[in-house]
Coordinates of C-alpha atoms and ligand atoms in Angstrom, one line a residue:
M1 CA 147.4 100.8 131.4
S2 CA 147.5 99.7 127.7
I3 CA 145.4 101.3 124.8
R4 CA 143.9 100.4 121.6
R5 CA 141.5 101.9 119.0
C6 CA 137.9 100.9 118.7
E7 CA 137.3 98.0 116.2
I8 CA 134.7 99.5 113.9
L9 CA 135.5 102.9 112.8
L10 CA 135.0 104.8 109.6
L11 CA 136.4 108.3 108.9
E12 CA 134.4 110.5 106.7
P13 CA 135.6 113.8 105.1
R14 CA 132.4 115.7 105.6
E15 CA 131.3 119.0 104.4
E16 CA 128.8 121.1 106.4
V17 CA 127.0 124.0 104.7
V18 CA 125.3 126.7 106.9
F19 CA 123.5 129.8 106.0
Q20 CA 125.1 132.9 107.4
L21 CA 123.7 136.3 107.0
Q22 CA 127.0 137.9 107.8
D23 CA 128.4 136.3 104.7
L24 CA 125.7 137.4 102.6
L25 CA 126.0 141.0 103.9
S26 CA 129.8 140.8 103.2
G27 CA 129.3 139.9 99.6
G28 CA 129.3 136.1 99.7
N29 CA 126.4 133.9 98.8
G30 CA 125.4 133.4 102.5
M31 CA 126.3 129.7 102.4
V32 CA 129.4 129.0 104.5
R33 CA 131.2 125.6 104.0
T34 CA 133.2 123.9 106.6
L35 CA 135.3 120.7 105.9
Q36 CA 136.0 118.4 108.6
W37 CA 136.9 114.8 109.5
V38 CA 134.1 112.9 111.3
A39 CA 134.6 109.4 113.1
L40 CA 131.7 107.1 112.9
A41 CA 131.9 104.5 115.6
P42 CA 128.9 102.6 116.2
H43 CA 129.5 102.0 119.9
L44 CA 129.2 105.9 120.4
D45 CA 125.9 107.6 120.2
A46 CA 126.9 110.3 117.8
P47 CA 129.6 111.2 115.2
V48 CA 132.9 112.7 116.7
V49 CA 134.8 115.5 114.9
V50 CA 138.5 114.7 114.9
S51 CA 141.5 116.7 113.6
A52 CA 143.8 115.6 110.8
H53 CA 146.3 114.7 113.3
Q54 CA 144.0 112.6 115.4
R55 CA 142.9 110.9 112.3
E56 CA 146.6 110.0 111.7
I57 CA 147.1 108.8 115.2
L58 CA 144.0 106.5 114.9
G59 CA 145.5 105.1 111.9
T60 CA 148.5 104.0 113.9
L61 CA 146.7 102.1 116.4
S62 CA 145.7 98.6 116.3
P63 CA 142.1 97.6 117.1
S64 CA 143.1 94.1 118.2
Q65 CA 146.5 94.5 120.1
W66 CA 146.8 96.5 123.3
V67 CA 149.9 98.7 123.3
E68 CA 151.6 101.1 125.9
P69 CA 150.6 104.7 125.2
G70 CA 154.3 105.6 125.1
D71 CA 154.8 103.4 122.0
S72 CA 152.5 105.5 120.0
I73 CA 153.3 108.5 118.0
A74 CA 150.9 110.6 120.1
T75 CA 151.6 112.7 123.3
V76 CA 149.9 111.8 126.6
E77 CA 147.3 114.7 126.0
E78 CA 146.4 113.6 122.5
I79 CA 145.8 110.1 123.8
A80 CA 143.7 111.4 126.6
A81 CA 141.6 113.3 124.2
L82 CA 141.0 110.3 122.1
I83 CA 140.1 108.3 125.2
D84 CA 137.7 110.9 126.5
C85 CA 135.7 110.7 123.1
G86 CA 135.7 107.0 123.0
L87 CA 137.6 106.3 119.9
V88 CA 140.6 104.9 122.0
L89 CA 140.0 102.4 124.8
E90 CA 142.0 101.7 127.9
S91 CA 142.6 98.1 129.1
V92 CA 141.5 99.2 132.6
A93 CA 138.9 101.8 132.3
V94 CA 136.9 103.9 134.9
G95 CA 134.2 106.4 134.7
P96 CA 132.9 107.2 131.0
G97 CA 135.7 105.2 129.6
R98 CA 134.5 102.2 131.2
D99 CA 131.0 102.7 129.6
H100 CA 132.7 103.1 126.1
Q101 CA 134.7 100.0 126.8
L102 CA 131.8 97.9 127.7
R103 CA 129.6 99.1 124.7
E104 CA 132.6 98.5 122.3
Q105 CA 133.1 95.0 123.7
R106 CA 129.5 94.2 123.2
L107 CA 129.7 95.4 119.7
R108 CA 132.5 93.1 119.0
E109 CA 130.7 90.2 120.5
S110 CA 127.7 90.8 118.4
Y111 CA 129.5 90.0 115.1
W112 CA 128.3 93.0 113.2
H113 CA 129.7 93.5 109.7
P114 CA 131.5 97.1 110.1
L115 CA 129.4 98.6 107.4
G116 CA 126.2 97.1 108.5
A117 CA 126.9 98.6 112.0
I118 CA 127.7 102.0 110.9
L119 CA 124.8 102.2 108.5
H120 CA 122.4 101.0 111.3
A121 CA 123.9 103.2 114.0
F122 CA 124.0 106.3 112.2
T123 CA 120.6 106.2 110.2
R124 CA 118.4 106.1 113.4
W125 CA 116.3 109.1 114.0
D126 CA 115.6 110.9 117.2
N127 CA 112.8 113.4 117.4
V128 CA 112.3 113.7 113.8
D129 CA 108.9 115.2 112.5
A130 CA 108.5 113.3 109.3
V131 CA 105.4 115.1 108.5
K132 CA 106.9 118.6 109.0
N133 CA 109.9 117.6 106.9
T134 CA 107.7 116.6 103.9
E135 CA 105.7 119.9 104.3
D136 CA 108.9 121.9 104.3
S137 CA 110.2 120.2 101.3
G138 CA 106.9 121.0 99.4
T139 CA 106.3 117.4 98.5
V140 CA 103.1 116.6 100.1
T141 CA 101.0 115.8 97.2
A142 CA 101.9 114.0 93.9
T143 CA 101.6 117.2 91.9
S144 CA 103.8 119.2 94.1
M145 CA 106.4 116.4 94.3
R146 CA 106.6 116.4 90.4
E147 CA 107.1 120.3 90.5
V148 CA 109.8 120.3 93.1
L149 CA 111.5 116.9 92.0
G150 CA 111.2 116.9 88.4
P151 CA 110.0 113.6 86.7
P152 CA 111.3 110.4 88.3
P153 CA 113.0 107.8 86.3
L154 CA 110.6 105.9 84.1
M155 CA 108.5 103.1 85.8
T156 CA 109.1 101.0 82.8
V157 CA 112.5 101.2 81.1
P158 CA 111.8 101.0 77.4
A159 CA 112.9 97.8 76.0
A160 CA 113.2 96.5 72.4
E161 CA 109.5 95.5 71.8
E162 CA 110.3 93.0 69.0
H163 CA 112.1 90.7 71.4
S164 CA 109.3 90.7 74.1
F165 CA 106.3 88.4 74.2
S166 CA 103.2 88.3 76.1
L167 CA 102.3 85.9 79.0
P168 CA 99.0 84.1 79.3
D169 CA 96.2 85.7 81.5
S170 CA 95.1 83.2 84.1
E171 CA 91.7 83.0 85.9
Q172 CA 91.7 85.1 89.2
N173 CA 91.0 83.5 92.4
A174 CA 90.0 84.3 95.9
F175 CA 93.8 84.8 96.7
D176 CA 94.1 87.3 93.8
S177 CA 91.2 89.3 95.0
L178 CA 92.7 89.4 98.6
L179 CA 96.0 90.7 97.0
L180 CA 94.0 93.4 95.2
R181 CA 92.2 94.6 98.3
R182 CA 95.6 95.1 100.1
A183 CA 96.1 98.7 100.6
T184 CA 98.0 100.9 103.2
C185 CA 95.4 102.1 105.6
R186 CA 95.8 105.7 106.6
N187 CA 92.2 106.0 108.3
F188 CA 91.5 104.0 111.2
D189 CA 88.2 104.0 113.2
D190 CA 89.0 104.5 116.8
S191 CA 85.5 104.7 117.9
R192 CA 85.4 100.9 118.5
P193 CA 87.9 98.6 120.1
L194 CA 89.3 95.7 118.2
T195 CA 88.2 92.4 119.3
T196 CA 90.5 90.2 121.4
D197 CA 90.0 87.3 119.0
L198 CA 91.0 89.3 115.9
F199 CA 94.0 90.9 117.6
S200 CA 95.2 87.3 118.9
R201 CA 94.7 85.9 115.4
M202 CA 96.8 88.8 113.8
L203 CA 99.7 88.3 116.1
R204 CA 99.4 84.4 115.8
R205 CA 99.6 84.7 112.0
V206 CA 102.2 87.4 111.7
F207 CA 104.7 86.9 114.6
A208 CA 104.1 83.5 116.3
A209 CA 106.1 80.3 116.0
Q210 CA 103.8 78.0 114.4
A211 CA 106.2 75.1 115.2
Q212 CA 109.5 74.5 116.8
V213 CA 112.4 72.3 115.8
K214 CA 114.7 71.5 118.7
V215 CA 118.1 70.5 117.6
S216 CA 119.6 70.6 121.2
D217 CA 118.4 72.3 124.4
D218 CA 120.1 75.5 123.5
L219 CA 119.5 75.5 119.7
V220 CA 115.8 75.7 118.7
F221 CA 114.6 76.9 115.4
F222 CA 111.0 78.4 114.9
K223 CA 108.7 77.8 111.8
K224 CA 106.7 81.0 111.1
N225 CA 104.4 82.1 108.4
S226 CA 107.2 84.3 106.8
P227 CA 110.7 83.3 105.7
S228 CA 113.8 84.3 107.6
G229 CA 117.5 84.2 106.7
G230 CA 119.1 81.1 108.0
G231 CA 115.7 80.3 109.8
L232 CA 117.1 82.3 112.7
H233 CA 113.8 84.6 113.0
P234 CA 115.6 87.4 114.8
M235 CA 112.5 89.8 114.7
E236 CA 110.7 90.4 117.8
A237 CA 107.3 92.3 118.1
Y238 CA 107.0 95.2 120.6
L239 CA 103.5 96.4 120.8
M240 CA 101.9 99.7 121.5
I241 CA 98.3 98.5 122.1
Q242 CA 95.6 101.4 122.1
Q243 CA 92.2 99.9 121.8
V244 CA 91.9 96.1 122.2
E245 CA 89.0 94.5 124.1
G246 CA 90.2 93.1 127.5
I247 CA 93.7 94.5 127.2
T248 CA 95.1 97.5 129.0
P249 CA 96.3 100.2 126.6
G250 CA 100.1 100.3 127.0
L251 CA 103.4 98.9 125.8
Y252 CA 103.9 95.0 125.5
R253 CA 106.4 92.5 124.2
Y254 CA 105.0 89.6 122.2
L255 CA 106.3 86.2 123.1
A256 CA 106.5 84.2 119.9
D257 CA 107.2 80.9 121.3
S258 CA 104.1 81.0 123.8
H259 CA 101.8 83.4 122.1
R260 CA 101.7 85.5 125.3
L261 CA 102.1 89.2 126.1
L262 CA 104.5 90.6 128.5
P263 CA 103.4 94.1 129.8
L264 CA 106.3 96.7 129.9
P265 CA 106.4 100.1 131.7
T266 CA 104.0 102.9 130.4
P267 CA 106.0 105.6 128.9
D268 CA 105.9 108.9 131.0
Q269 CA 104.7 111.1 128.2
G270 CA 101.4 109.0 127.9
L271 CA 100.9 106.4 125.2
R272 CA 99.4 108.6 122.4
D273 CA 102.3 111.0 122.5
F274 CA 104.7 108.1 122.6
I275 CA 103.0 106.6 119.5
M276 CA 103.1 110.0 117.7
E277 CA 106.9 110.3 118.3
S278 CA 107.5 106.7 117.3
V279 CA 106.0 107.2 113.8
G280 CA 107.7 110.6 113.2
Q281 CA 104.3 112.4 113.9
Q282 CA 102.4 110.8 111.3
H283 CA 99.0 111.2 112.8
W284 CA 97.2 109.0 110.1
F285 CA 98.8 106.0 111.6
A286 CA 98.7 107.1 115.2
N287 CA 95.1 105.9 116.0
A288 CA 95.8 102.3 114.8
H289 CA 94.1 100.0 117.4
C290 CA 97.6 98.2 117.6
L291 CA 101.0 99.3 116.4
V292 CA 104.0 97.0 116.2
A293 CA 107.7 98.0 116.4
M294 CA 109.5 95.4 114.5
V295 CA 112.6 94.8 116.4
P296 CA 115.3 92.2 115.2
R297 CA 117.8 90.7 117.7
F298 CA 120.7 91.4 115.4
D299 CA 123.1 89.3 117.5
R300 CA 120.9 86.2 116.7
T301 CA 121.3 86.3 112.9
F302 CA 125.0 87.4 113.3
W303 CA 125.6 84.5 115.5
K304 CA 125.5 82.4 112.3
Y305 CA 126.4 85.1 109.8
R306 CA 129.4 86.4 111.5
R307 CA 130.7 89.8 110.2
H308 CA 128.8 88.8 107.0
A309 CA 128.6 91.4 104.3
K310 CA 124.8 90.4 103.8
G311 CA 123.9 90.1 107.5
Y312 CA 122.3 93.5 107.9
R313 CA 120.5 93.5 104.5
V314 CA 119.0 90.0 105.4
V315 CA 117.5 91.2 108.6
T316 CA 116.1 94.5 107.0
L317 CA 114.5 92.4 104.2
E318 CA 112.7 90.3 106.9
A319 CA 110.9 93.3 108.1
G320 CA 109.4 93.5 104.6
H321 CA 108.3 90.0 104.6
L322 CA 106.6 90.3 108.0
S323 CA 104.9 93.4 107.0
Q324 CA 103.4 91.9 103.9
T325 CA 102.1 88.9 105.9
L326 CA 100.6 91.5 108.4
Y327 CA 98.9 93.4 105.3
L328 CA 97.4 90.2 103.9
S329 CA 96.3 88.8 107.2
A330 CA 94.6 92.0 108.0
T331 CA 93.0 92.3 104.6
D332 CA 91.8 88.8 105.1
L333 CA 90.1 89.5 108.4
G334 CA 88.6 92.7 107.3
L335 CA 91.2 95.1 109.0
G336 CA 93.3 97.9 107.6
A337 CA 97.2 97.6 108.0
F338 CA 100.3 99.8 107.5
V339 CA 104.0 100.0 107.5
T340 CA 106.2 102.8 107.9
G341 CA 110.0 103.4 108.0
A342 CA 109.7 106.9 109.0
I343 CA 110.2 106.1 112.6
N344 CA 112.3 107.6 115.5
E345 CA 114.4 104.6 116.3
K346 CA 116.3 106.0 119.4
H347 CA 112.9 107.0 121.0
L348 CA 111.6 103.4 120.5
E349 CA 114.8 101.9 121.9
R350 CA 114.4 104.1 125.2
G351 CA 110.7 103.3 125.4
F352 CA 111.1 99.7 125.0
G353 CA 114.3 99.5 127.0
L354 CA 116.2 98.0 124.0
D355 CA 120.0 97.5 123.9
P356 CA 120.8 99.3 120.5
I357 CA 123.9 97.2 120.0
Q358 CA 122.1 93.9 119.9
Q359 CA 118.4 95.1 119.1
G360 CA 117.0 98.0 117.0
A361 CA 113.6 99.1 115.6
L362 CA 113.6 98.7 111.8
A363 CA 109.9 99.6 111.0
V364 CA 106.6 100.2 112.6
C365 CA 103.5 98.5 111.4
G366 CA 100.0 98.4 112.7
F367 CA 96.5 97.3 112.2
G368 CA 92.9 98.0 113.3
W369 CA 89.4 98.7 112.1
R370 CA 89.3 100.8 108.9
S371 CA 87.3 104.0 109.3
T372 CA 84.4 104.5 106.9
R373 CA 85.7 108.0 106.1
M374 CA 88.8 108.8 104.2
L375 CA 90.5 111.9 105.8
T376 CA 94.1 110.9 104.5
A377 CA 94.7 109.9 101.0
E378 CA 95.1 106.1 100.3
L379 CA 96.0 104.6 97.0
D380 CA 93.0 102.6 95.7
P381 CA 92.7 103.3 91.9
L382 CA 90.8 100.1 91.5
E383 CA 88.3 101.1 94.2
Q384 CA 88.6 97.7 96.1
V385 CA 88.5 99.4 99.5
W386 CA 86.9 102.8 99.0
E387 CA 83.9 103.5 96.8
R388 CA 84.3 106.6 94.6
A389 CA 82.5 109.6 96.3
D390 CA 81.1 111.0 93.0
Ligands
LIG401 C1 109.2 100.0 103.7 C2 107.9 100.9 103.5 C3 107.9 102.1 104.2 C4 106.7 102.9 104.2 N1 106.7 104.1 104.9 C5 105.6 104.8 104.9 C6 105.5 106.0 105.5 O1 106.4 106.5 106.2 N2 104.2 106.9 105.6 C7 103.3 106.3 104.9 O2 102.2 107.1 104.7 N3 103.2 105.3 104.2 C8 104.4 104.5 104.2 N4 104.5 103.2 103.4 C9 103.3 102.9 102.5 C10 103.4 103.3 101.1 O3 103.3 104.7 100.9 C11 102.6 102.6 100.2 O4 102.8 101.2 100.2 C12 102.5 103.2 98.8 O5 102.0 104.3 98.6 C13 101.6 102.1 97.9 O6 100.3 102.1 98.4 P1 99.7 100.8 98.7 O7 100.4 100.1 99.9 O8 98.4 101.1 99.2 O9 99.7 99.8 97.5 C14 105.6 102.5 103.4 C15 105.7 101.3 102.8 C16 106.8 100.5 102.8 C17 106.9 99.3 102.1

């Protein structure tokens, strides 16, 4: 059996601060600090705490060349411990080691840039209640945010006025007024279903391939209504449908090339709870008629942009383009729309059966009928959507 270390690995010196009453009672300030080395390896589900000695051993092992364990500076026991936690891999693995080895192999073959892979893997949430976190931090309203956080950096950085010049005002057209009517909807009307026609139009506008350009049997480019880095369109739409005429509520995958829906297994916890958990308990989004997890197939973009420093950034930027197309399409059809980044990615991965190495949820957006009553605040200072109550 030979060994090597995993390819993508970041060793972070991390300080953990925890409150301990005992420390307070014995004259301290109650905050106990622990310094430790943490190994971030994206093929593993969680960070691994390592000792300074293990950190040194990892630094002596090649990620690309298999060596005999006897050739390393470490003892058999030390190597065994690193194999157990998945940071060192065996050429012939069995049991949990086999799983680590396969995941690490898939990661290599997906051509992630190391920093992109680490950022993505370790910023995914599981079971986070974003609403409670905001409440606990005392930053629910704009006024409390100002009190707790102090003033933000200025919106417009002061510039030397004498060098600036004004630009002409142009006449507003229908597109300008469409843009003005776009507002994040946090009040959906779940008393009536969305028509199949509106639902289908939304998906066609935002996620469908409008045309296909076939280079060879195995290389096809899509033309969509939003731009995509390298024209590769890695983003797939995974739907949580609640109220659409003629469609059974549940989870679906949208097939962009044929404008069809593929039903997926219904989550055990029930659709509503599944959605609440998906959007970090943000109840103001949870009754949208249709919610869409934007799920890129990273390996598609990284097929061209191999270990590219911009690869991950490009894919995340695309989620923004698609969400704006969704907002404008919905506004044009008289519907409300939203996007949220406060999502529980790991929960979505489990629910939709995604491979977190090659796919991953980046944001959830949604659309549906707007309510006539505003229960949760929206930003509409120009009163394009809501009439002032007074
Ligand atoms: C990437 C992104 C993430 C967002 N995440 C949330 C969110 O988690 N919860 C929420 O209520 N709104 C979210 N929003 C909506 C913003 O709060 C909203 O765009 C902002 O307040 C401006 O309002 P407007 O969209 O109506 O102009 C998000 C918007 C963007 C672009």
